PDB file of C-alpha atoms in Angstrom:
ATOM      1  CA  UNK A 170     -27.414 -80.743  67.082  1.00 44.00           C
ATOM      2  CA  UNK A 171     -29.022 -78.987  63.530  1.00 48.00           C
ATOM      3  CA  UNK A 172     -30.605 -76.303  65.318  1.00 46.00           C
ATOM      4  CA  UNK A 173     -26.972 -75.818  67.457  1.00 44.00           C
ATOM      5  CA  UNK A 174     -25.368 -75.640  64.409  1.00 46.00           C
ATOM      6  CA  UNK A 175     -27.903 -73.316  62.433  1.00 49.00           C
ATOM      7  CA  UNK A 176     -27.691 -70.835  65.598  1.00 46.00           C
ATOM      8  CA  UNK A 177     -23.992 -70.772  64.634  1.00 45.00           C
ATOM      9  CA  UNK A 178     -24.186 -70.004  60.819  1.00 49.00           C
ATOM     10  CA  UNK A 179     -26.355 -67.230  61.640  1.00 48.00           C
ATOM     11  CA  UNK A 180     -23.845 -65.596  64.365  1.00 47.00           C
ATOM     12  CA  UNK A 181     -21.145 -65.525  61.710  1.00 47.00           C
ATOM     13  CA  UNK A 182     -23.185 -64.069  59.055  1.00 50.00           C
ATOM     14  CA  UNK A 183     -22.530 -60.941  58.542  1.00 46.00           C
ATOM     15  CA  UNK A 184     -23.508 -59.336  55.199  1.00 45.00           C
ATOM     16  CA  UNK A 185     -27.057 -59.216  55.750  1.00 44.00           C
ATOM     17  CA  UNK A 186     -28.971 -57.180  53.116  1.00 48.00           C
ATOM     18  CA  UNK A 187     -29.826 -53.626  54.605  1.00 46.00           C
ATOM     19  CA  UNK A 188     -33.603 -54.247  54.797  1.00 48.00           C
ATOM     20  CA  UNK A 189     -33.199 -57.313  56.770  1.00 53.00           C
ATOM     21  CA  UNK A 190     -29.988 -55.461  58.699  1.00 53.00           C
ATOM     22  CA  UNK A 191     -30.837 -51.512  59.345  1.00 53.00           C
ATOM     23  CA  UNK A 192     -27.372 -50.710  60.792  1.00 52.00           C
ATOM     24  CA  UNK A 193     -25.463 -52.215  57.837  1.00 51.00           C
ATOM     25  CA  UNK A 194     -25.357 -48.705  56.507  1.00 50.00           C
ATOM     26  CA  UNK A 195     -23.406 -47.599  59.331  1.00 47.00           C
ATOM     27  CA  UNK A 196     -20.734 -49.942  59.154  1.00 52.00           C
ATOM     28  CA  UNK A 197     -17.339 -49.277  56.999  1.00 50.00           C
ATOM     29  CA  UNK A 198     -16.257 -51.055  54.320  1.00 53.00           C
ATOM     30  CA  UNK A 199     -12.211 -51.520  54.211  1.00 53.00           C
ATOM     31  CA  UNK A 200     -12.378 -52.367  50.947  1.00 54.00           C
ATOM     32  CA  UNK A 201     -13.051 -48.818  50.509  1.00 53.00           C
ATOM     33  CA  UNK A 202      -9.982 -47.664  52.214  1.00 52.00           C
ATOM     34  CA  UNK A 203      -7.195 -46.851  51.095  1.00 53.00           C
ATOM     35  CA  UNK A 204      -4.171 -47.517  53.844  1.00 53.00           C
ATOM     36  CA  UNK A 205      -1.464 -44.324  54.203  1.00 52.00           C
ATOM     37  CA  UNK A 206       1.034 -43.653  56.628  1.00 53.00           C
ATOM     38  CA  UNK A 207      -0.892 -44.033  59.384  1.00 54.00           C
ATOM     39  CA  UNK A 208      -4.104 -42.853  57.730  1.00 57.00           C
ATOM     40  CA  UNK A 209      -6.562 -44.183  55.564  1.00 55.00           C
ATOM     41  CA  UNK A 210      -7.902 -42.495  52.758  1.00 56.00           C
ATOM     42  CA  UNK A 211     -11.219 -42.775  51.056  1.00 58.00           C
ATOM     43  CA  UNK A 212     -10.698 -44.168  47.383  1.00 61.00           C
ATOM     44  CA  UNK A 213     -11.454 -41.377  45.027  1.00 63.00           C
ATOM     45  CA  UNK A 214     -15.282 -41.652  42.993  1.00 68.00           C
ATOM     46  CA  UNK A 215     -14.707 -42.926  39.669  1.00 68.00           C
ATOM     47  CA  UNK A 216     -15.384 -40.360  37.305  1.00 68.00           C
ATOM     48  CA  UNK A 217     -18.642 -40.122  35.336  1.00 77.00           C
ATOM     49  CA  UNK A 218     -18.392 -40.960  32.078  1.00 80.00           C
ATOM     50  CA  UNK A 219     -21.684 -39.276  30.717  1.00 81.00           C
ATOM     51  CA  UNK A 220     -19.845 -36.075  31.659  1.00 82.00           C
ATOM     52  CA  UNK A 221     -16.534 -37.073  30.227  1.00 77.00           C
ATOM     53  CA  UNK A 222     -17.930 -38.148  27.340  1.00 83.00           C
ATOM     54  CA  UNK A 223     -19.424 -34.103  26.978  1.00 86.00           C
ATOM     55  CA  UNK A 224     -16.253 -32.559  27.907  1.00 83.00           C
ATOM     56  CA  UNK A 225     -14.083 -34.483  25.525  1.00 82.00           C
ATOM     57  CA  UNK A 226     -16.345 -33.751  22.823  1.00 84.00           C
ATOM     58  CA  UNK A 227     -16.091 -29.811  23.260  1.00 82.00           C
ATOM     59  CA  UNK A 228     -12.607 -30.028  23.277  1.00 79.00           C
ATOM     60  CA  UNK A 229     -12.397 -31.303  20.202  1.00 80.00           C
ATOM     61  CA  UNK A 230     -15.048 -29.164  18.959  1.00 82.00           C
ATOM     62  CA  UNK A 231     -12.513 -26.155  20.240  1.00 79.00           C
ATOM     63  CA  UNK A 232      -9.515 -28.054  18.071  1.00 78.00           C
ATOM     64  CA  UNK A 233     -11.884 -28.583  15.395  1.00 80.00           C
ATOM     65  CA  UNK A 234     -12.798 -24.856  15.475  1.00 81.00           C
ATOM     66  CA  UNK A 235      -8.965 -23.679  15.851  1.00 77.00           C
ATOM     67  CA  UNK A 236      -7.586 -26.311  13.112  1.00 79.00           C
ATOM     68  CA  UNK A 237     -10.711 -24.359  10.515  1.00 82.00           C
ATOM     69  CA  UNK A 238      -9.505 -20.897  11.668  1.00 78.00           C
ATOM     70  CA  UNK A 239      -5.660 -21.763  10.968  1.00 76.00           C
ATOM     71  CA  UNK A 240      -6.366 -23.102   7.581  1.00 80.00           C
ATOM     72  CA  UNK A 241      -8.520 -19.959   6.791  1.00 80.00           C
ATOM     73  CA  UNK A 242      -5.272 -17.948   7.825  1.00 74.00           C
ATOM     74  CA  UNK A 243      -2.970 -19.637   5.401  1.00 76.00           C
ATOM     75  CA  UNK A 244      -5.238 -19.367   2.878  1.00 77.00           C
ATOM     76  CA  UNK A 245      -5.467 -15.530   3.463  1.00 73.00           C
ATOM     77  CA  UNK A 246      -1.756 -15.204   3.525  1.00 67.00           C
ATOM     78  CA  UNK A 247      -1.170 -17.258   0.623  1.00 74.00           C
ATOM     79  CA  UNK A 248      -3.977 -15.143  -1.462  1.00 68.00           C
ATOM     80  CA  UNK A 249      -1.583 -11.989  -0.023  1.00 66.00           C
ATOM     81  CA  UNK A 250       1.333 -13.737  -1.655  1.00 65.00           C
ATOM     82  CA  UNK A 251      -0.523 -14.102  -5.091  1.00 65.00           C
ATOM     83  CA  UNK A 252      -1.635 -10.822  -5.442  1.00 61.00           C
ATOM     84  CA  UNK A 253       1.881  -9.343  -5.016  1.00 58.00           C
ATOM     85  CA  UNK A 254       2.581 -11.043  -8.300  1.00 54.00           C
ATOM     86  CA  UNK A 255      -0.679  -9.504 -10.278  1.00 54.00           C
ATOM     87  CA  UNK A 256       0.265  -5.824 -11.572  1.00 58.00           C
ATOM     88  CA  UNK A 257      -1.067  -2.777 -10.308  1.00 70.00           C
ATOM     89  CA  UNK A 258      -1.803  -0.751 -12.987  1.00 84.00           C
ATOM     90  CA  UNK A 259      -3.169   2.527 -10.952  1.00 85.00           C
ATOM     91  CA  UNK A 260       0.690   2.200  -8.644  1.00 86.00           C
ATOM     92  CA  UNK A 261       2.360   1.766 -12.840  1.00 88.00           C
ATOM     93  CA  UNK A 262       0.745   4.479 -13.890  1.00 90.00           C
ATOM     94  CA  UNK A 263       1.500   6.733 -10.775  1.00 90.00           C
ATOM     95  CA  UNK A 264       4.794   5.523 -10.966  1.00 92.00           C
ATOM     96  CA  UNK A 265       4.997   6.534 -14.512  1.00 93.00           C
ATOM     97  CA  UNK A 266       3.217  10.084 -14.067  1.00 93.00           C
ATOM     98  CA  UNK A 267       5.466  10.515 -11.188  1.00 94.00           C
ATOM     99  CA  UNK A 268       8.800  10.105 -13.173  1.00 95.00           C
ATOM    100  CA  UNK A 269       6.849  12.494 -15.848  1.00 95.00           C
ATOM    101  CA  UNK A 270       6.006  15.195 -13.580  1.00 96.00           C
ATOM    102  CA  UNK A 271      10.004  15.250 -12.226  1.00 96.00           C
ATOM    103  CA  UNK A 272      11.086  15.407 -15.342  1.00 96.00           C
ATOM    104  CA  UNK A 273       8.950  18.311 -16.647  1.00 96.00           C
ATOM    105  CA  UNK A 274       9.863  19.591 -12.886  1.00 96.00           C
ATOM    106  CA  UNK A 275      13.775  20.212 -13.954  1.00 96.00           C
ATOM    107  CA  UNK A 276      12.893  21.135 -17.103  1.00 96.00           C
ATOM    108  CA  UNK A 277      11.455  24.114 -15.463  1.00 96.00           C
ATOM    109  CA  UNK A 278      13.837  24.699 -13.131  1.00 96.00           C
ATOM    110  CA  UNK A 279      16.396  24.680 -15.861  1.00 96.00           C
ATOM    111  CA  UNK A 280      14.888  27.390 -17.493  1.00 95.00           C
ATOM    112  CA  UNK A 281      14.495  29.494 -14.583  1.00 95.00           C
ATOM    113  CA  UNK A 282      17.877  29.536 -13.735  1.00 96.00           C
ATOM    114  CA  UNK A 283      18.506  30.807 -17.655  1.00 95.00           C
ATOM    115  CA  UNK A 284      15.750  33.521 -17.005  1.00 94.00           C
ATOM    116  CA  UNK A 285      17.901  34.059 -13.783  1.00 94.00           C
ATOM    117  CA  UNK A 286      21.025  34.105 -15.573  1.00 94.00           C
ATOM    118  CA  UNK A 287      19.185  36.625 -18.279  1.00 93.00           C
ATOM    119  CA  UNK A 288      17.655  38.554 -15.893  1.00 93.00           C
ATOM    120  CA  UNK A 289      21.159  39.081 -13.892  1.00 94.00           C
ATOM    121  CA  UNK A 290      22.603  40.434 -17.350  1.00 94.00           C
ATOM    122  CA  UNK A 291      19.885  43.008 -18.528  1.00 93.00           C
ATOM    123  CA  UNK A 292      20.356  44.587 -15.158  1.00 93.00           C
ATOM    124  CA  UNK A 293      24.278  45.035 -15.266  1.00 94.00           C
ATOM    125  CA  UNK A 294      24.071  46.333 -19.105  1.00 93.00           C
ATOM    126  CA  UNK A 295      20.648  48.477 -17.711  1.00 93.00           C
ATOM    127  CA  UNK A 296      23.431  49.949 -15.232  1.00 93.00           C
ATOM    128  CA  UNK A 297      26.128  50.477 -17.723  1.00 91.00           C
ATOM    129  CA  UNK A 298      23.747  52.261 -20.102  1.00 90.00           C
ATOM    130  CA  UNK A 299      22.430  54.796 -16.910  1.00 89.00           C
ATOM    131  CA  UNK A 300      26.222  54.823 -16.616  1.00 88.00           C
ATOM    132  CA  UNK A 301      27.211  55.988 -20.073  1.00 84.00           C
ATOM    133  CA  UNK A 302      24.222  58.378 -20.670  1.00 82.00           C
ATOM    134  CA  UNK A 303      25.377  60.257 -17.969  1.00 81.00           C
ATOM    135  CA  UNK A 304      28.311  61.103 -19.552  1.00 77.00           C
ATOM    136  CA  UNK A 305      26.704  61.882 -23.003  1.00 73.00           C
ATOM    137  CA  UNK A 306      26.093  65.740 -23.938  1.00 68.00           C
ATOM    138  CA  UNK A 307      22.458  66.805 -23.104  1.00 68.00           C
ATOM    139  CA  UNK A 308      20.543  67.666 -25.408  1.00 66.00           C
ATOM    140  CA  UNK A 309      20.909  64.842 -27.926  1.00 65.00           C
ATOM    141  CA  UNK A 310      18.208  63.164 -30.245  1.00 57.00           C
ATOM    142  CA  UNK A 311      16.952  59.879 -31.357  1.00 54.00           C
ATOM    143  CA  UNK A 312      19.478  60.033 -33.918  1.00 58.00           C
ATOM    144  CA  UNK A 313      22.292  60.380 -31.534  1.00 59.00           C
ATOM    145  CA  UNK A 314      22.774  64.031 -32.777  1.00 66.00           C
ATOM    146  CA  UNK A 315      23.441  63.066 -36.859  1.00 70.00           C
ATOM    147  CA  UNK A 316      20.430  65.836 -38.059  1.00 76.00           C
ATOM    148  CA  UNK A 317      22.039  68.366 -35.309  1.00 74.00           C
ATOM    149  CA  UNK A 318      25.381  68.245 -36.143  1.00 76.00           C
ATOM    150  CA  UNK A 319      24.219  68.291 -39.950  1.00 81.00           C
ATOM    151  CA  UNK A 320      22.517  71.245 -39.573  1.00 82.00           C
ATOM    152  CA  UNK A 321      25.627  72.806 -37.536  1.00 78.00           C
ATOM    153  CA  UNK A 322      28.166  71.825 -40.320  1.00 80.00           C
ATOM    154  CA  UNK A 323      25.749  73.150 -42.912  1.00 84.00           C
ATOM    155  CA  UNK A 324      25.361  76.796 -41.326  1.00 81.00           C
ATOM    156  CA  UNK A 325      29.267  77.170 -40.481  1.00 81.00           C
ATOM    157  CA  UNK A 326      29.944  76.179 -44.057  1.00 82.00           C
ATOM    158  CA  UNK A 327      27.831  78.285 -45.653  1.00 84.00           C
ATOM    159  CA  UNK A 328      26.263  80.941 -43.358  1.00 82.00           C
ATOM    160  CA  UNK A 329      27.500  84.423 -41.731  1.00 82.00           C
ATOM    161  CA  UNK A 330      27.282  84.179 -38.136  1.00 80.00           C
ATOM    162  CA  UNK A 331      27.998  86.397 -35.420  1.00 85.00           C
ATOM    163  CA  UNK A 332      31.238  85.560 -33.669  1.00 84.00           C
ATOM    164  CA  UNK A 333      29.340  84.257 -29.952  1.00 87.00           C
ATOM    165  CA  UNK A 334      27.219  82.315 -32.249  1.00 86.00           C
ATOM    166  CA  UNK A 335      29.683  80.815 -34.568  1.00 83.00           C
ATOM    167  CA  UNK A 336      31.766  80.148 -31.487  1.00 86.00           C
ATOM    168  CA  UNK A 337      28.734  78.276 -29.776  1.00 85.00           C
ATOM    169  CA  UNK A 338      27.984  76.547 -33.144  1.00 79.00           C
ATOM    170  CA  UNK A 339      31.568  75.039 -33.229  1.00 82.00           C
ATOM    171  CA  UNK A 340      31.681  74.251 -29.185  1.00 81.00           C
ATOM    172  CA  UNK A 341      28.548  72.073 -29.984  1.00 79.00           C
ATOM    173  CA  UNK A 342      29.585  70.768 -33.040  1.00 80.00           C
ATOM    174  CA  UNK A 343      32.768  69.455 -31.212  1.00 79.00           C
ATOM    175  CA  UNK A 344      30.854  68.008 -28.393  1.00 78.00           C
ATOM    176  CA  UNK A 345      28.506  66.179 -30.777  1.00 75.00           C
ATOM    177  CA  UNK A 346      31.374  64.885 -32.667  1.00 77.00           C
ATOM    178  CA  UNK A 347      33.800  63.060 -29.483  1.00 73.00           C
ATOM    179  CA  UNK A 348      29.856  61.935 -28.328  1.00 72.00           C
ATOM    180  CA  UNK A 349      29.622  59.549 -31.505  1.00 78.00           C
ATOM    181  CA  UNK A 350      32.112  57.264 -30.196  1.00 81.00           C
ATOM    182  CA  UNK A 351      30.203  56.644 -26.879  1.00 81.00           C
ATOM    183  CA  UNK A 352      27.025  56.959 -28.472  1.00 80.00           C
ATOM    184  CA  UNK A 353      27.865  53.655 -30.945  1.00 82.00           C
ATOM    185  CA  UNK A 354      29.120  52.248 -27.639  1.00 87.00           C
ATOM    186  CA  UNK A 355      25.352  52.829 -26.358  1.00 85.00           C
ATOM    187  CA  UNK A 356      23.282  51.829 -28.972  1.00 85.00           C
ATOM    188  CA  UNK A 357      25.396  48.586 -28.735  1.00 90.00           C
ATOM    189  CA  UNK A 358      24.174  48.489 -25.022  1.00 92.00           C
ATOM    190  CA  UNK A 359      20.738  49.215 -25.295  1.00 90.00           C
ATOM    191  CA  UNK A 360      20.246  46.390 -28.285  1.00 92.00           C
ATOM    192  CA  UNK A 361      22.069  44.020 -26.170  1.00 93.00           C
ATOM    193  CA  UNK A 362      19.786  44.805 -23.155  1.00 93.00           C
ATOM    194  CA  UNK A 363      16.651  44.193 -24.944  1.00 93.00           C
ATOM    195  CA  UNK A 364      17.887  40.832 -26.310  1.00 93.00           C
ATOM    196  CA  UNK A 365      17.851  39.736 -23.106  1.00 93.00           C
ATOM    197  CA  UNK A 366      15.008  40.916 -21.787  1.00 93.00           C
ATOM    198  CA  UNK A 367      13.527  39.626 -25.494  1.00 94.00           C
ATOM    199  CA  UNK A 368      15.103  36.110 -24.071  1.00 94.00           C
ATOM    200  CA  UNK A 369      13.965  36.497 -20.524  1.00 93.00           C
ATOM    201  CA  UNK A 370       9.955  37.185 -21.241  1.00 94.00           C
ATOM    202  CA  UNK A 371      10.800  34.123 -24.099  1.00 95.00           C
ATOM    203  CA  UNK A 372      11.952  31.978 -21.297  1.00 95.00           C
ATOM    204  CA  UNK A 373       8.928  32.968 -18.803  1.00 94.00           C
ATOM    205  CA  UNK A 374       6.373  32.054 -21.355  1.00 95.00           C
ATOM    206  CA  UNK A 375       7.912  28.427 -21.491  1.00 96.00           C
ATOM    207  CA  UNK A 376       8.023  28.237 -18.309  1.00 96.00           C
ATOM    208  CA  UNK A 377       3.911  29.310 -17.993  1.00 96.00           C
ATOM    209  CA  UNK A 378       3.533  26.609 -20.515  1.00 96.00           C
ATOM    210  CA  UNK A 379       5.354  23.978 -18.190  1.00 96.00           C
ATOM    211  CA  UNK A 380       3.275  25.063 -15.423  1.00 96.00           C
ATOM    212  CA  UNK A 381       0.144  24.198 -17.081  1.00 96.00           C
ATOM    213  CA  UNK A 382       1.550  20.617 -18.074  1.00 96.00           C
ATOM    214  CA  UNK A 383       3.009  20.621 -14.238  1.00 96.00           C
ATOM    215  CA  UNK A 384      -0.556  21.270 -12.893  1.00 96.00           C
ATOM    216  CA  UNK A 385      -2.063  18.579 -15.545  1.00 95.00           C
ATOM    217  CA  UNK A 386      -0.083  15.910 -14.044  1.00 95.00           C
ATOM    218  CA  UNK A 387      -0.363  16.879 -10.301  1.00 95.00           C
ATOM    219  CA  UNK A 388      -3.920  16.720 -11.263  1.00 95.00           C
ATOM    220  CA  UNK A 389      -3.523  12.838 -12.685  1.00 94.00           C
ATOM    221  CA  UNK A 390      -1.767  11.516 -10.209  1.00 94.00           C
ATOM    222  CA  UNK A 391      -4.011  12.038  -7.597  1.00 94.00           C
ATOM    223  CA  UNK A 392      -6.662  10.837  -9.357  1.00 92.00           C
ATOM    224  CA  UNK A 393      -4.336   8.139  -9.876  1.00 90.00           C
ATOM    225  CA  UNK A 394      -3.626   8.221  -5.842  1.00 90.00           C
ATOM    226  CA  UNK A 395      -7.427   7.020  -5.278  1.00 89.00           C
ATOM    227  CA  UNK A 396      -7.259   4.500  -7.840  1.00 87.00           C
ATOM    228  CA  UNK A 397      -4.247   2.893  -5.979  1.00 85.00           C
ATOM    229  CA  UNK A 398      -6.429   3.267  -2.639  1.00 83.00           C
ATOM    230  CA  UNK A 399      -9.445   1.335  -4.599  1.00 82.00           C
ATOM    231  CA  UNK A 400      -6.771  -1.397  -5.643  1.00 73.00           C
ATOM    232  CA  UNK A 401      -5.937  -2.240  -2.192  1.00 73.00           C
ATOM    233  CA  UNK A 402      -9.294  -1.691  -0.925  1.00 70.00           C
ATOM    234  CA  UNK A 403     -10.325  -4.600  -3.452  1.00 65.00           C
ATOM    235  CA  UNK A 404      -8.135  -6.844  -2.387  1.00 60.00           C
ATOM    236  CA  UNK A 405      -9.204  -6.952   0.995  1.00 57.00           C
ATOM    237  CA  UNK A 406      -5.814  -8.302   2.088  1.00 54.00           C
ATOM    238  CA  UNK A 407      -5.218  -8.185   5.872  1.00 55.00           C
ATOM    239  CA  UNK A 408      -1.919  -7.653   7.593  1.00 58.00           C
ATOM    240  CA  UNK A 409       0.608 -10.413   7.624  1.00 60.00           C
ATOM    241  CA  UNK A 410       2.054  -9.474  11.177  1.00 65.00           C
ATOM    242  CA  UNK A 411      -1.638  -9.669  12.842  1.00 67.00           C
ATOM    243  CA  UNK A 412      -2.191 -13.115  10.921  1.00 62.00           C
ATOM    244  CA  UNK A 413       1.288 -14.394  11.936  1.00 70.00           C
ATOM    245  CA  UNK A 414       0.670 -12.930  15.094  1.00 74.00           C
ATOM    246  CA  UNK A 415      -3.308 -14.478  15.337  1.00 67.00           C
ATOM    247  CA  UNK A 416      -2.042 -17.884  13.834  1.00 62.00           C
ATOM    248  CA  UNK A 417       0.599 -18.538  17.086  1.00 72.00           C
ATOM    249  CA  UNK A 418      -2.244 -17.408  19.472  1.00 69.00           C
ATOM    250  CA  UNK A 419      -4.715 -20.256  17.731  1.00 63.00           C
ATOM    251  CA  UNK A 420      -1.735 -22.913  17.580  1.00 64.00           C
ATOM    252  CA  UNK A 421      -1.102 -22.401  21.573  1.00 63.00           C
ATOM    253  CA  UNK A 422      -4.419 -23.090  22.709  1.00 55.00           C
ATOM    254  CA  UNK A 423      -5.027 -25.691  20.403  1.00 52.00           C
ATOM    255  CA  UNK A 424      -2.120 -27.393  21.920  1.00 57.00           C
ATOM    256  CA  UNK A 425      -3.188 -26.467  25.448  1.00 54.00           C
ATOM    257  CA  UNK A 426      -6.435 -28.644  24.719  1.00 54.00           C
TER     258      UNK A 426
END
């Protein structure tokens, strides 16, 4: 009866180790399984943690990485936003050579429109003098004829002359004398023409002078120009639409990890 009964524990035994069973490896395990519609479905590996453990860690390595850059961004735009508020004394004094030079500029241009104006006048009394010499009697001196008809008035009063020569005398002696009229009128004319060409050469020696001070401060402000290029160089400040711009890029794949 113990031997019958030891026969029987044996036959239901059925979890024998492998070495003692070789075909338990070939037999399924339902724990394994997991039931679908009809299906069953091996139960998914659990993962491995060693390589978890890695892969979590350079993640947050990358958020670590992104969080430095971000600060690093804001500190750069917030050293932009300082230096706005420290003068720049090259862009002042450009600024200030620059109102200079504009000013000096109309100043010039001022007087050119005077030398203009000048210019435009000692032509028209240039024309009326052409004008009113060529109406005058030929013939007639520096003095505007005073020693000639002297002379004239001299020998008529108190000279014998032939009759053709007395006759010229007092022909020329009348000429001379309805001449003085238009030669007052001209000697009016010509000292009116050379005051303004007198004012006109006045007015293009200032303007040679402003020139020079013109040329002076074109000359400073670009020296002034570099300086202002220098400034900015030194400040090294990047541009806030590529940080802004650089800053979203870094937030959206931090939050992607």
């Amino acid at each position: 009866a113990a031997a019958a009964a030891g026969a029987i524990a044996a036959a239901k035994d059925t979890t024998a180790a492998p070495d003692q069973d070789p075909e338990a490896r070939f037999r399924y395990d339902e724990s394994l399984l997991i039931k679908g519609k009809g299906n069953s479905v091996k139960r998914p590996t659990p993962p491995n943690e060693a390589e978890k453990k890695i892969l979590t860690q350079k993640l947050q390595e990358e958020i670590d990485k992104r969080s430095e850059r971000i600060k690093v961004i804001k500190q750069a735009q917030e050293d932009a936003r300082n230096s706005r508020s420290i003068p720049n004394q090259p862009l002042q004094r450009l600024q200030a050579l620059k109102q200079q030079f504009n000013t000096v500029l109309r100043q010039k241009q001022r007087l050119r429109d005077e030398q203009q104006h000048a210019s435009q006048e000692r032509d028209a009394l240039r024309n009326e003098v052409r004008s009113l010499k060529d109406r005058l009697p030929r013939r007639v001196g520096q003095d505007g004829g005073d020693a000639e008809l002297k002379e004239l008035e001299f020998r008529l009063a108190h000279e014998t002359n032939q009759p053709a020569e007395e006759k010229a005398m007092q022909a020329r002696v009348k000429e001379l004398t309805t001449a003085r009229p238009a030669l007052r009128e001209l000697a009016v004319l010509e000292a009116k023409m050379k005051e303004r060409n007198d004012a006109r050469e006045a007015l293009s020696g200032q303007i040679q002078a402003l020139n020079t001070q013109l040329d002076s401060l074109s000359a400073a402000m670009e020296t002034e120009k570099q300086n202002v290029e220098a400034h900015k160089s030194s400040q090294n400040l990047p541009d806030q639409n590529s940080l802004n711009t650089e800053k979203q890029e870094v937030r959206g794949v931090e939050e992607g990890c």
